[in-house]
XYZ file of C-alpha atoms in Angstrom:
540
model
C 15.668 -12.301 19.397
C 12.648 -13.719 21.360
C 13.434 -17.034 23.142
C 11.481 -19.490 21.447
C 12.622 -22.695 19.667
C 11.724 -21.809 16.486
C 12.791 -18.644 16.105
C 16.065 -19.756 17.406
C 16.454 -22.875 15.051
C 15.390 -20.989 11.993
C 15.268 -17.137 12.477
C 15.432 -15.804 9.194
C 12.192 -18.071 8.554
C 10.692 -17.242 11.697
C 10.991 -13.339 10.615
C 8.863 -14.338 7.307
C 6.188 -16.768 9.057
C 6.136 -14.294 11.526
C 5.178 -11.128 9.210
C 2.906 -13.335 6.949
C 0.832 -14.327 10.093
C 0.854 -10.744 10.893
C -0.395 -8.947 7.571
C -2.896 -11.730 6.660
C -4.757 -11.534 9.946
C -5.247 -7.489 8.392
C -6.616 -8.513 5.533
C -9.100 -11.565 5.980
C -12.432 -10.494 5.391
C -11.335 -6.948 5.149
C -13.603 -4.787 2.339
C -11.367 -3.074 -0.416
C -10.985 0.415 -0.057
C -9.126 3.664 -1.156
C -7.062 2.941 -3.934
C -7.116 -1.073 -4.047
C -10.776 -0.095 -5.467
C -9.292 0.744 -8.643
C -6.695 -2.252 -8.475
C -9.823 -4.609 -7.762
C -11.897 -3.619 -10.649
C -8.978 -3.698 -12.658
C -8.122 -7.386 -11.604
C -11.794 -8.452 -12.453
C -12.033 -7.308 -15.816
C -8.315 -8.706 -16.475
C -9.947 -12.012 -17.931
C -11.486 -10.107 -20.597
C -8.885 -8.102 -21.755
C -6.136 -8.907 -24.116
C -2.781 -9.494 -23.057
C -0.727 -5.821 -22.798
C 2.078 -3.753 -20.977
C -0.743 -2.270 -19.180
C -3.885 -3.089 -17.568
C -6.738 -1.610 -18.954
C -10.375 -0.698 -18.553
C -13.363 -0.936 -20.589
C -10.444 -2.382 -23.417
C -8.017 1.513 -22.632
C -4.820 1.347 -21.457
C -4.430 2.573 -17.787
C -0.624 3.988 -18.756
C 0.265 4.806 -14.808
C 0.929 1.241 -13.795
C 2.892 -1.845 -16.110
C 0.926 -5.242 -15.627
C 3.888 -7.815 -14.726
C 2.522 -7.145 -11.682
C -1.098 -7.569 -12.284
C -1.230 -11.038 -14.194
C 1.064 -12.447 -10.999
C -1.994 -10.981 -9.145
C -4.488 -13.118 -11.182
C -3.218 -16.335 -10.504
C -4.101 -15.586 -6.732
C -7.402 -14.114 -7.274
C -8.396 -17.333 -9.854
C -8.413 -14.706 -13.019
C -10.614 -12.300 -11.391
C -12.820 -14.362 -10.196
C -11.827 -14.487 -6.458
C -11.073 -10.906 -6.084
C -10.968 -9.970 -2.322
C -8.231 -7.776 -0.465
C -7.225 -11.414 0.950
C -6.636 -12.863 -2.556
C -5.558 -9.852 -4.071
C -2.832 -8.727 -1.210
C -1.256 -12.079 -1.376
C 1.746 -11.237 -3.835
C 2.396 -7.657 -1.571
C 2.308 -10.165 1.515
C 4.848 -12.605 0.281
C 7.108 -9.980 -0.554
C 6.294 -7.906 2.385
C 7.205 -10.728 4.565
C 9.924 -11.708 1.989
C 11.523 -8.236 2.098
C 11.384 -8.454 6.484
C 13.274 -11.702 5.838
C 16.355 -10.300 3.743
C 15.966 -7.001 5.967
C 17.066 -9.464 8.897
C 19.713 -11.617 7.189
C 21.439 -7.434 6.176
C 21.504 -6.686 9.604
C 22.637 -10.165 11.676
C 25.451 -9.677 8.607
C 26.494 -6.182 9.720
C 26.038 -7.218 13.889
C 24.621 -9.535 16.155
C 20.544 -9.001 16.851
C 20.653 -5.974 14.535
C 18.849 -7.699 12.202
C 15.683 -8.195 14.530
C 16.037 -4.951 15.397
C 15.621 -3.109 11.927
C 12.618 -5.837 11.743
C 10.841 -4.509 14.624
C 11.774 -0.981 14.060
C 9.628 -1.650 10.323
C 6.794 -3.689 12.108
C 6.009 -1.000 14.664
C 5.000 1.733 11.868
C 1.387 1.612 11.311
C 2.270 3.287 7.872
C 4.699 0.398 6.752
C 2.563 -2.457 7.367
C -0.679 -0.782 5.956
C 1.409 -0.096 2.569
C 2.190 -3.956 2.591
C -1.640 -5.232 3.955
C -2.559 -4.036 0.030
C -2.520 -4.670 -3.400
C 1.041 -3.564 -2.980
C 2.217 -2.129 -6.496
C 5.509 -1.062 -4.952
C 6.360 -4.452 -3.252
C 7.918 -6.229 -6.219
C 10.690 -2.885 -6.348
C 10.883 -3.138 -2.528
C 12.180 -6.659 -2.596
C 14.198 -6.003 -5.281
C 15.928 -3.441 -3.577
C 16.197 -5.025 -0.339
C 18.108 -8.053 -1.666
C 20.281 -5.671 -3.700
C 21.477 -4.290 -0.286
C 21.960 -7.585 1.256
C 24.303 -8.070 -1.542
C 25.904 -4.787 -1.267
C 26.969 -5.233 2.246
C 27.859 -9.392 1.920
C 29.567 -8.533 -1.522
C 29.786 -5.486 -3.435
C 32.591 -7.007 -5.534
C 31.649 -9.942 -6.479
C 30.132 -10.525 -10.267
C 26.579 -12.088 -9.231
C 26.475 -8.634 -7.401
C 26.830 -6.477 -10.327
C 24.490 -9.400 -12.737
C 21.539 -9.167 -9.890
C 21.585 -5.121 -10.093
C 21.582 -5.502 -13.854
C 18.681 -8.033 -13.576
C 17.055 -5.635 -11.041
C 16.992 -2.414 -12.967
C 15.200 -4.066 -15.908
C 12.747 -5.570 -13.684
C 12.223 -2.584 -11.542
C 11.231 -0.921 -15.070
C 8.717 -3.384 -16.060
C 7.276 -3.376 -12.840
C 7.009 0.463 -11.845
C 8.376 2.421 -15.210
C 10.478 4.993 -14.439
C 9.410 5.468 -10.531
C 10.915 1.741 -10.100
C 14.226 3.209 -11.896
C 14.139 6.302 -10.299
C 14.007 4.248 -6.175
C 15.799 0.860 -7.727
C 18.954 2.622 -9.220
C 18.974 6.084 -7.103
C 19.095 3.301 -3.985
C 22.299 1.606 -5.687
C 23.810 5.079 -6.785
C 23.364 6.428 -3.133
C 25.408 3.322 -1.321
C 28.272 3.121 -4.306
C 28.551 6.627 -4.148
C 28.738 7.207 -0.539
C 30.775 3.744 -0.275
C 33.663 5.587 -2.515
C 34.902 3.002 -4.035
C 35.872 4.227 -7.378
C 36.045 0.965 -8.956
C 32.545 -0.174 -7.923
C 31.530 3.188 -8.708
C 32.543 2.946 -12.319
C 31.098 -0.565 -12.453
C 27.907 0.084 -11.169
C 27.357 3.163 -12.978
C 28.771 1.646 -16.488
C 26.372 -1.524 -15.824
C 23.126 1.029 -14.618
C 23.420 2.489 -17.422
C 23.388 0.092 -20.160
C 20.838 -2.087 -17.910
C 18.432 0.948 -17.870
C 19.067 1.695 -21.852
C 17.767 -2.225 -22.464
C 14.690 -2.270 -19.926
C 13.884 1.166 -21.331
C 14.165 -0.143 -24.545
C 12.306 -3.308 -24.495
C 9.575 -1.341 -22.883
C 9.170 1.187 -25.949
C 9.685 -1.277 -28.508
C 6.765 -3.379 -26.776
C 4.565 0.043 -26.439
C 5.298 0.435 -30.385
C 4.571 -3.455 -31.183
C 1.075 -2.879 -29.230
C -0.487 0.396 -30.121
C 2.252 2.392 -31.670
C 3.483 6.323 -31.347
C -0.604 6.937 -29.694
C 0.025 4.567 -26.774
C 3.580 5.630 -26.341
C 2.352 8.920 -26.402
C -0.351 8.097 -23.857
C 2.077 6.957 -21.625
C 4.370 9.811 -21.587
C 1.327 11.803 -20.718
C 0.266 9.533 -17.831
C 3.789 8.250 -16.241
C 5.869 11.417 -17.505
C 4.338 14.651 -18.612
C 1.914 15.202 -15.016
C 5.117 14.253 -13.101
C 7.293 16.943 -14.204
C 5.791 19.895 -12.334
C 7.282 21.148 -8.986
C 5.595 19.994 -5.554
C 6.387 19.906 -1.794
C 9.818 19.327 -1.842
C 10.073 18.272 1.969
C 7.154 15.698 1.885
C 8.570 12.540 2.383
C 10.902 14.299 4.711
C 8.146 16.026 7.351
C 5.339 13.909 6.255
C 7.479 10.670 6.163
C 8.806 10.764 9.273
C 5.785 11.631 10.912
C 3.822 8.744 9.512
C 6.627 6.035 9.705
C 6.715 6.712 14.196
C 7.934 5.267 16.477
C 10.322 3.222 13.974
C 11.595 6.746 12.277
C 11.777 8.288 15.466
C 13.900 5.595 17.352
C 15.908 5.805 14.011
C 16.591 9.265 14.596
C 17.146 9.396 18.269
C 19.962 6.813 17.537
C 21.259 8.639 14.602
C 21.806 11.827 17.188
C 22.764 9.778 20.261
C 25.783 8.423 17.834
C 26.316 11.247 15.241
C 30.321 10.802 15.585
C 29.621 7.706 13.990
C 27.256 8.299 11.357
C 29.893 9.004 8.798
C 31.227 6.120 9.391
C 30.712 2.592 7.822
C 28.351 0.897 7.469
C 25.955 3.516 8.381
C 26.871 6.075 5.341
C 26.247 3.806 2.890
C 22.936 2.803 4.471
C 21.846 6.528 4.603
C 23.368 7.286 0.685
C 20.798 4.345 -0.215
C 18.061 6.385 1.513
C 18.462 9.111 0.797
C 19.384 9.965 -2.699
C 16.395 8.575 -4.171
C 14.282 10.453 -1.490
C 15.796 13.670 -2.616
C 15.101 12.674 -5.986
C 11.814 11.917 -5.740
C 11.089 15.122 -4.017
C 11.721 17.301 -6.936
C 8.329 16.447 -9.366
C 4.973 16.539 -8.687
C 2.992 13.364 -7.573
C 4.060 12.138 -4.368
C 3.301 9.203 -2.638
C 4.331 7.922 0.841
C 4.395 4.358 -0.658
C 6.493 5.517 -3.150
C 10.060 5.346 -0.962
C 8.581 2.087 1.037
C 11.682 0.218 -1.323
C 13.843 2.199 0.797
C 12.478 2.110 4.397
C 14.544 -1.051 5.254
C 18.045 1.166 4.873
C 16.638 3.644 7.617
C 15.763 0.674 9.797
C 18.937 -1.121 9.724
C 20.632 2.666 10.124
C 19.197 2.935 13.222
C 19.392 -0.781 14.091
C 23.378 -0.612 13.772
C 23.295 1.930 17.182
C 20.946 0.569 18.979
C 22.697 -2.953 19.352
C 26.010 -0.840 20.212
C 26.926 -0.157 23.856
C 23.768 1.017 25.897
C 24.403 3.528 28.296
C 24.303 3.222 32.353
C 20.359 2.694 32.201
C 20.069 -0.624 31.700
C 19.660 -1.108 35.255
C 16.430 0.866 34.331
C 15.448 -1.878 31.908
C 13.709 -4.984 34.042
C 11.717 -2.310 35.842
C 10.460 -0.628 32.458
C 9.776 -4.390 31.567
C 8.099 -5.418 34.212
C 5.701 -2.608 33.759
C 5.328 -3.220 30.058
C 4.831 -7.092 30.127
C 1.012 -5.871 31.071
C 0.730 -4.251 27.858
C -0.592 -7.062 25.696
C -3.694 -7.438 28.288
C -4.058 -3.861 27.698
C -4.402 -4.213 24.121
C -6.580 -7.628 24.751
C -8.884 -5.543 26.798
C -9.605 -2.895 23.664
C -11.817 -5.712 21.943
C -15.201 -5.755 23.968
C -14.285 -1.855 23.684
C -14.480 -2.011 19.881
C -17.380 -4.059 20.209
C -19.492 -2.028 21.957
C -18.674 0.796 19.642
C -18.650 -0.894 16.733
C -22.302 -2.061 16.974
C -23.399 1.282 17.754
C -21.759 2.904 15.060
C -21.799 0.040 11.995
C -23.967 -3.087 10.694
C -23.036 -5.790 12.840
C -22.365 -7.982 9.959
C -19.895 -5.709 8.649
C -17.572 -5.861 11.892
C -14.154 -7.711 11.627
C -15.077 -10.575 13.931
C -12.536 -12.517 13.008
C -9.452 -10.076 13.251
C -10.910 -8.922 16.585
C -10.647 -12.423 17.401
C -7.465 -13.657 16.470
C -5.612 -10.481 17.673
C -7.734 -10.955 21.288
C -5.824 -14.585 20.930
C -1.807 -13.306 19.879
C -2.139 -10.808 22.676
C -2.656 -13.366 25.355
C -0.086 -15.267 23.552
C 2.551 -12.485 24.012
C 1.705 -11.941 27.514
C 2.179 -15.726 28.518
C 5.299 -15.055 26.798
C 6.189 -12.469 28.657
C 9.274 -13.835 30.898
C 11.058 -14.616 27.334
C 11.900 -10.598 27.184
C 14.637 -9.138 28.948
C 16.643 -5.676 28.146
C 15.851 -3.145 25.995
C 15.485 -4.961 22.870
C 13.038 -6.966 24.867
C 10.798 -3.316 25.863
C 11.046 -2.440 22.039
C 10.108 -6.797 21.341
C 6.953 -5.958 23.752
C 5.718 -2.760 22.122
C 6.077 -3.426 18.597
C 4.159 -6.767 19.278
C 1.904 -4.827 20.533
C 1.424 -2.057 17.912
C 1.442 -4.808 15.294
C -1.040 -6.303 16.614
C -3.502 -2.987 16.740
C -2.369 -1.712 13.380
C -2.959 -5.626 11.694
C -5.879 -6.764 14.389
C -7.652 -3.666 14.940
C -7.036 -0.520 13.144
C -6.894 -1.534 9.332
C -9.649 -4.166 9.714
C -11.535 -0.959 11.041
C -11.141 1.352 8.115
C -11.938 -1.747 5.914
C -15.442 -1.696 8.141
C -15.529 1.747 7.636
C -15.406 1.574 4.265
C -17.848 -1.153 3.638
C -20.274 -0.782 1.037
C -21.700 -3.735 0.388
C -24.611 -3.478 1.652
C -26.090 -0.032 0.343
C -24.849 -1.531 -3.383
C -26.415 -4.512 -2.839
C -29.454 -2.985 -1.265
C -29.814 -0.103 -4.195
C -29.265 -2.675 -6.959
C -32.126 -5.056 -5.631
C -34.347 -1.815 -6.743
C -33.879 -1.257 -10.182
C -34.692 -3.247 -13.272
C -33.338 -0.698 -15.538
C -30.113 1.525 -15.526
C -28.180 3.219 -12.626
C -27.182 6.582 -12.786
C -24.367 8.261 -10.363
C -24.811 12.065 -10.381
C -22.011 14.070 -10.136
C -19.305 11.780 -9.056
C -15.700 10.900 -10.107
C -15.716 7.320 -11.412
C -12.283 6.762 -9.932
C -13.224 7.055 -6.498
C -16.653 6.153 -4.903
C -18.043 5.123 -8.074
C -15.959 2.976 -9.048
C -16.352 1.436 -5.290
C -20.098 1.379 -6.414
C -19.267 -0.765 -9.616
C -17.267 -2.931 -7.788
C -20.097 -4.265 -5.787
C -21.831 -4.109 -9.464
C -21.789 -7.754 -11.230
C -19.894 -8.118 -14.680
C -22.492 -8.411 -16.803
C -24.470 -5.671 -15.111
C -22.174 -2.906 -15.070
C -22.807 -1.504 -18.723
C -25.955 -0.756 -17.754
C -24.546 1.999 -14.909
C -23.971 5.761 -16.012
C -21.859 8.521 -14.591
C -23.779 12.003 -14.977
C -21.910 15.604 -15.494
C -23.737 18.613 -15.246
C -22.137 20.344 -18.067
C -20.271 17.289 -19.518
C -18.059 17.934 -22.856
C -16.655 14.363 -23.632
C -12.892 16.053 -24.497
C -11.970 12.094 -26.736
C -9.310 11.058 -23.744
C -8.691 7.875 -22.602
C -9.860 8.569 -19.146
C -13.341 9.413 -20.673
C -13.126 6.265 -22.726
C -12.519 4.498 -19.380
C -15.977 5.041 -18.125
C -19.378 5.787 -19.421
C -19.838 9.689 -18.352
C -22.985 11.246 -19.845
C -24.339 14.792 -19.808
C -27.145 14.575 -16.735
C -29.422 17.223 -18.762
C -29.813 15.113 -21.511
C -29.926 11.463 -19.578
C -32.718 12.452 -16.307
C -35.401 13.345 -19.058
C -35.014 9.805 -19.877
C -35.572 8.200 -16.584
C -38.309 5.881 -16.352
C -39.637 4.030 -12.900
C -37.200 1.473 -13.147
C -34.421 3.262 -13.133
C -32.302 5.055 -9.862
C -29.892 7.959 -8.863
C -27.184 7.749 -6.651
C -26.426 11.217 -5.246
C -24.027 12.339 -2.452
C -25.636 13.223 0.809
C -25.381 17.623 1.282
C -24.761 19.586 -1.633
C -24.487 17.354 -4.982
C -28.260 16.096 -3.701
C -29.385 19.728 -3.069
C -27.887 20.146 -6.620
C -29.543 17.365 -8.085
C -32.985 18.142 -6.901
C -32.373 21.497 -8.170
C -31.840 19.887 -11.519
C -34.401 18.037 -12.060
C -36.627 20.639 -11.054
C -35.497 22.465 -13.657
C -36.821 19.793 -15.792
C -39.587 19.572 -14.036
C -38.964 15.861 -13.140
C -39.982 15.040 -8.948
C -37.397 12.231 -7.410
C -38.236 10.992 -3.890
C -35.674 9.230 -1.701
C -36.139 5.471 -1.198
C -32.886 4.760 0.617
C -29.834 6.235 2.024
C -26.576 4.574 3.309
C -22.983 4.377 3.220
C -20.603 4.266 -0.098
C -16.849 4.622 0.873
C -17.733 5.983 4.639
C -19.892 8.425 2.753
C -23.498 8.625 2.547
C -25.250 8.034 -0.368
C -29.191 8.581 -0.920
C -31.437 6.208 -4.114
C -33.541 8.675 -5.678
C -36.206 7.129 -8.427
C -39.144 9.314 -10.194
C -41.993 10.206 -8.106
């Protein structure tokens, strides 16, 4: 590990100060965007709700998530009335950094430094850290299951073992249904299994089972006690019923790999470089918890890359186990490569007046993430004074995952966060009307709900989504937001009121509406909803 005091005092909370240093700097003053929109207006409209097994919107049950996980939320976002990706990220970045932590203490338990290792091997991939710099639904399953393999490999046989996995199927229910029992107990199956140990085999497998049968249990007979057979119903139709069809089995296999890089393919290259060993132990065991709930979850429909992010510590420490083995006659190659990548950090350092410039020629400058920019310009002249405390190999790999940490945290999701800002447009729009909004043609879930968001409380009954064509078919997800036929809504426009329309063909559509109805809109702003332009139309 890297030569400094602290980290050589107290590593294993060096690794979590470390991370949490890390993923906050990608998330101060960083705009909401993609699907922590939906988790954000969720979390403001918590207060208002009564207390239930699921979040809900405009008082409906949104049956694809549990909300453990969302009231643990509300206590850092003040009951939805701090709501910020800062405040809202802060249980996924605990538990990120939490889950790097026990990551580390599994792999100094298997070998010397391959702990740090399997840490930097997760840090480097721009899609692990992004999945944790979130609202993080899957975090609470991924700490679960990381501490369940720090367990498994310190002491398989011992009781607490078996009373933790208990404890952590149940809880992996309530938090992510039967996706968190699917990745929670597939990940325990895969090392027992592969472990063949009959005893611990029939153990585990006796103890799954009846832990699943009671956190199934207490889940339906909670359903029941709130809404009854309709919301159980509902949520077999949400969690279950669009799950069950077929998809792209090798997903998380070609698509996983390639977004997890370098990590997955440093992983791999050891995997090949020793494959006499892989069947040994501890390495099988590692790969039977990765795997088995990956092949599982490749079967239905509905896949998600953050879906198997409980299992990406396995892979890590996998790989880590070679790569702190014997190194081949190269070494001698080492100092040279080091001495040539000790000038990275100013390298990254020298990207900021790059992003600058760019930046304010693409975006508001108010929008840009000056503080990121700033702290990351700091860390990398931090790593490069540190620069002599590297030596080896694991001191190239200690070099450029510092580095890509620092552009995926200081640079690149900060960026899509600026990208995404829409603030300003909302704002702007809003500050026209006295009467109603209308968004034409547009899914709630996605940019209009990002258009809401911006939207006070006690303002947002007064915004409509308009179908051309609209049947209101009774679901919930109609219930969920206030979708109107446009035909019968535009004739009812007055002066005070304004249309949001896409920029290219909805507007093109639009005006050819309301010429139909022989109603005349003119354009009185444009600008950018979800890095997506949006035009205010109000009656000529």
């Amino acid at each position: 590990m890297m030569n400094f005091a602290f980290f050589r005092k107290h590593p294993a909370a060096g690794v979590f100060l470390l991370s949490y240093l890390l993923f906050s700097l990608a998330v101060i003053g960083t705009e909401v965007s993609k699907i922590d929109v939906r988790f954000a207006f969720i979390l403001q409209g918590l207060g208002t709700e009564p207390w239930s097994l699921f979040p809900r919107i405009n008082h409906v049950p949104y049956a694809d998530y549990f909300s453990p996980y969302f009231y643990i939320a509300s206590l850092f976002t003040l009951g939805g009335r701090f709501v910020n990706l800062w405040s809202m990220s802060q249980p996924s970045i605990l538990l990120g950094s939490f889950t790097l932590m026990m990551t580390f203490l599994t792999g100094e338990n298997m070998k010397r430094s391959a702990g740090w290792w399997a840490v930097l091997i997760l840090l480097s991939s721009f899609e692990y850290t992004y999945s944790i710099c979130q609202f993080g639904i899957d975090l609470p399953v991924a700490a679960l299951a990381v501490t369940m393999l720090y367990f498994l490999r310190k002491e398989p046989d011992r009781m607490r073992t078996v009373f933790f996995f208990a404890a952590g199927v149940i809880l992996s229910i309530f938090f992510r249904g039967s996706l968190g029992l699917l990745v929670f107990g597939g990940a325990v199956a895969g090392w027992v299994l592969t472990e063949g140990n009959r005893k611990n085999i029939l153990v585990y497998g006796m103890t799954g089972a009846f832990a699943a049968a009671i956190g199934t249990g207490l889940v339906i007979g909670f359903m029941f006690l709130e809404g009854g057979e309709a919301l159980f119903r509902h949520f077999i139709d949400w969690q279950i019923g669009k799950r069950v069809r077929g998809g792209d089995f090798f997903y998380y296999f070609l698509d996983g790999f390639c977004s997890f890089v370098p990590g997955s393919f440093l992983v791999l290259a050891a995997l090949i470089w020793k494959r006499k060993e892989v069947l040994q132990k501890p390495v099988l065991p590692l790969l039977g918890f990765l795997l088995l709930p990956v092949v599982i979850l490749s079967i239905p429909e509905g896949k998600h890359l953050r879906y198997i992010l409980p299992l990406m510590p396995a892979g890590a420490l996998a790989g880590a186990w070679f790569l702190t083995g014997p190194l081949p006659r190269e070494e001698r190659f080492a100092p040279i490569i080091l001495r040539w990548m000790q000038y990275l950090p100013l390298a990254v350092a020298a990207a900021v007046p790059i992003l600058i410039t760019l930046g304010c020629l693409i975006w508001p400058v108010q929008t840009l993430p000056w503080v990121n920019w700033t702290a990351a310009l700091a860390l990398s002249f931090l790593l490069w004074r540190k620069r002599k405390a590297f030596s080896g190999y694991l001191g190239i790999w200690e070099v450029l995952s510092g580095c890509l940490v620092l552009i995926n945290c200081g640079y690149i999701i900060p960026l899509i966060g600026t990208a995404e800002n829409s603030s300003l447009f909302v704002r702007e729009a809003e500050g026209m009307r006295t009467g109603d909004t209308s968004i034409f043609e547009e899914d709630p879930d996605h940019e209009g709900l990002k258009y809401l968001l911006w939207v006070p409380v006690d303002k947002r009954d007064r915004v409509h989504f308009l179908k051309c064509g609209y049947r209101s078919k009774g679901t919930a997800y109609d219930r969920m937001y206030r979708r109107e036929e446009a035909m019968q809504v535009l004739p009812g426009l007055t002066k005070n009121d304004i249309v949001i329309v896409k920029d290219g063909g909805r507007t093109r559509k639009f005006l050819k509406t309301a010429e139909s109805l022989k109603l005349k809109f003119r354009r009185v702003r444009s600008g950018s909803l979800g890095h997506r332009e949006y035009h205010v139309f109000r009656l000529d």
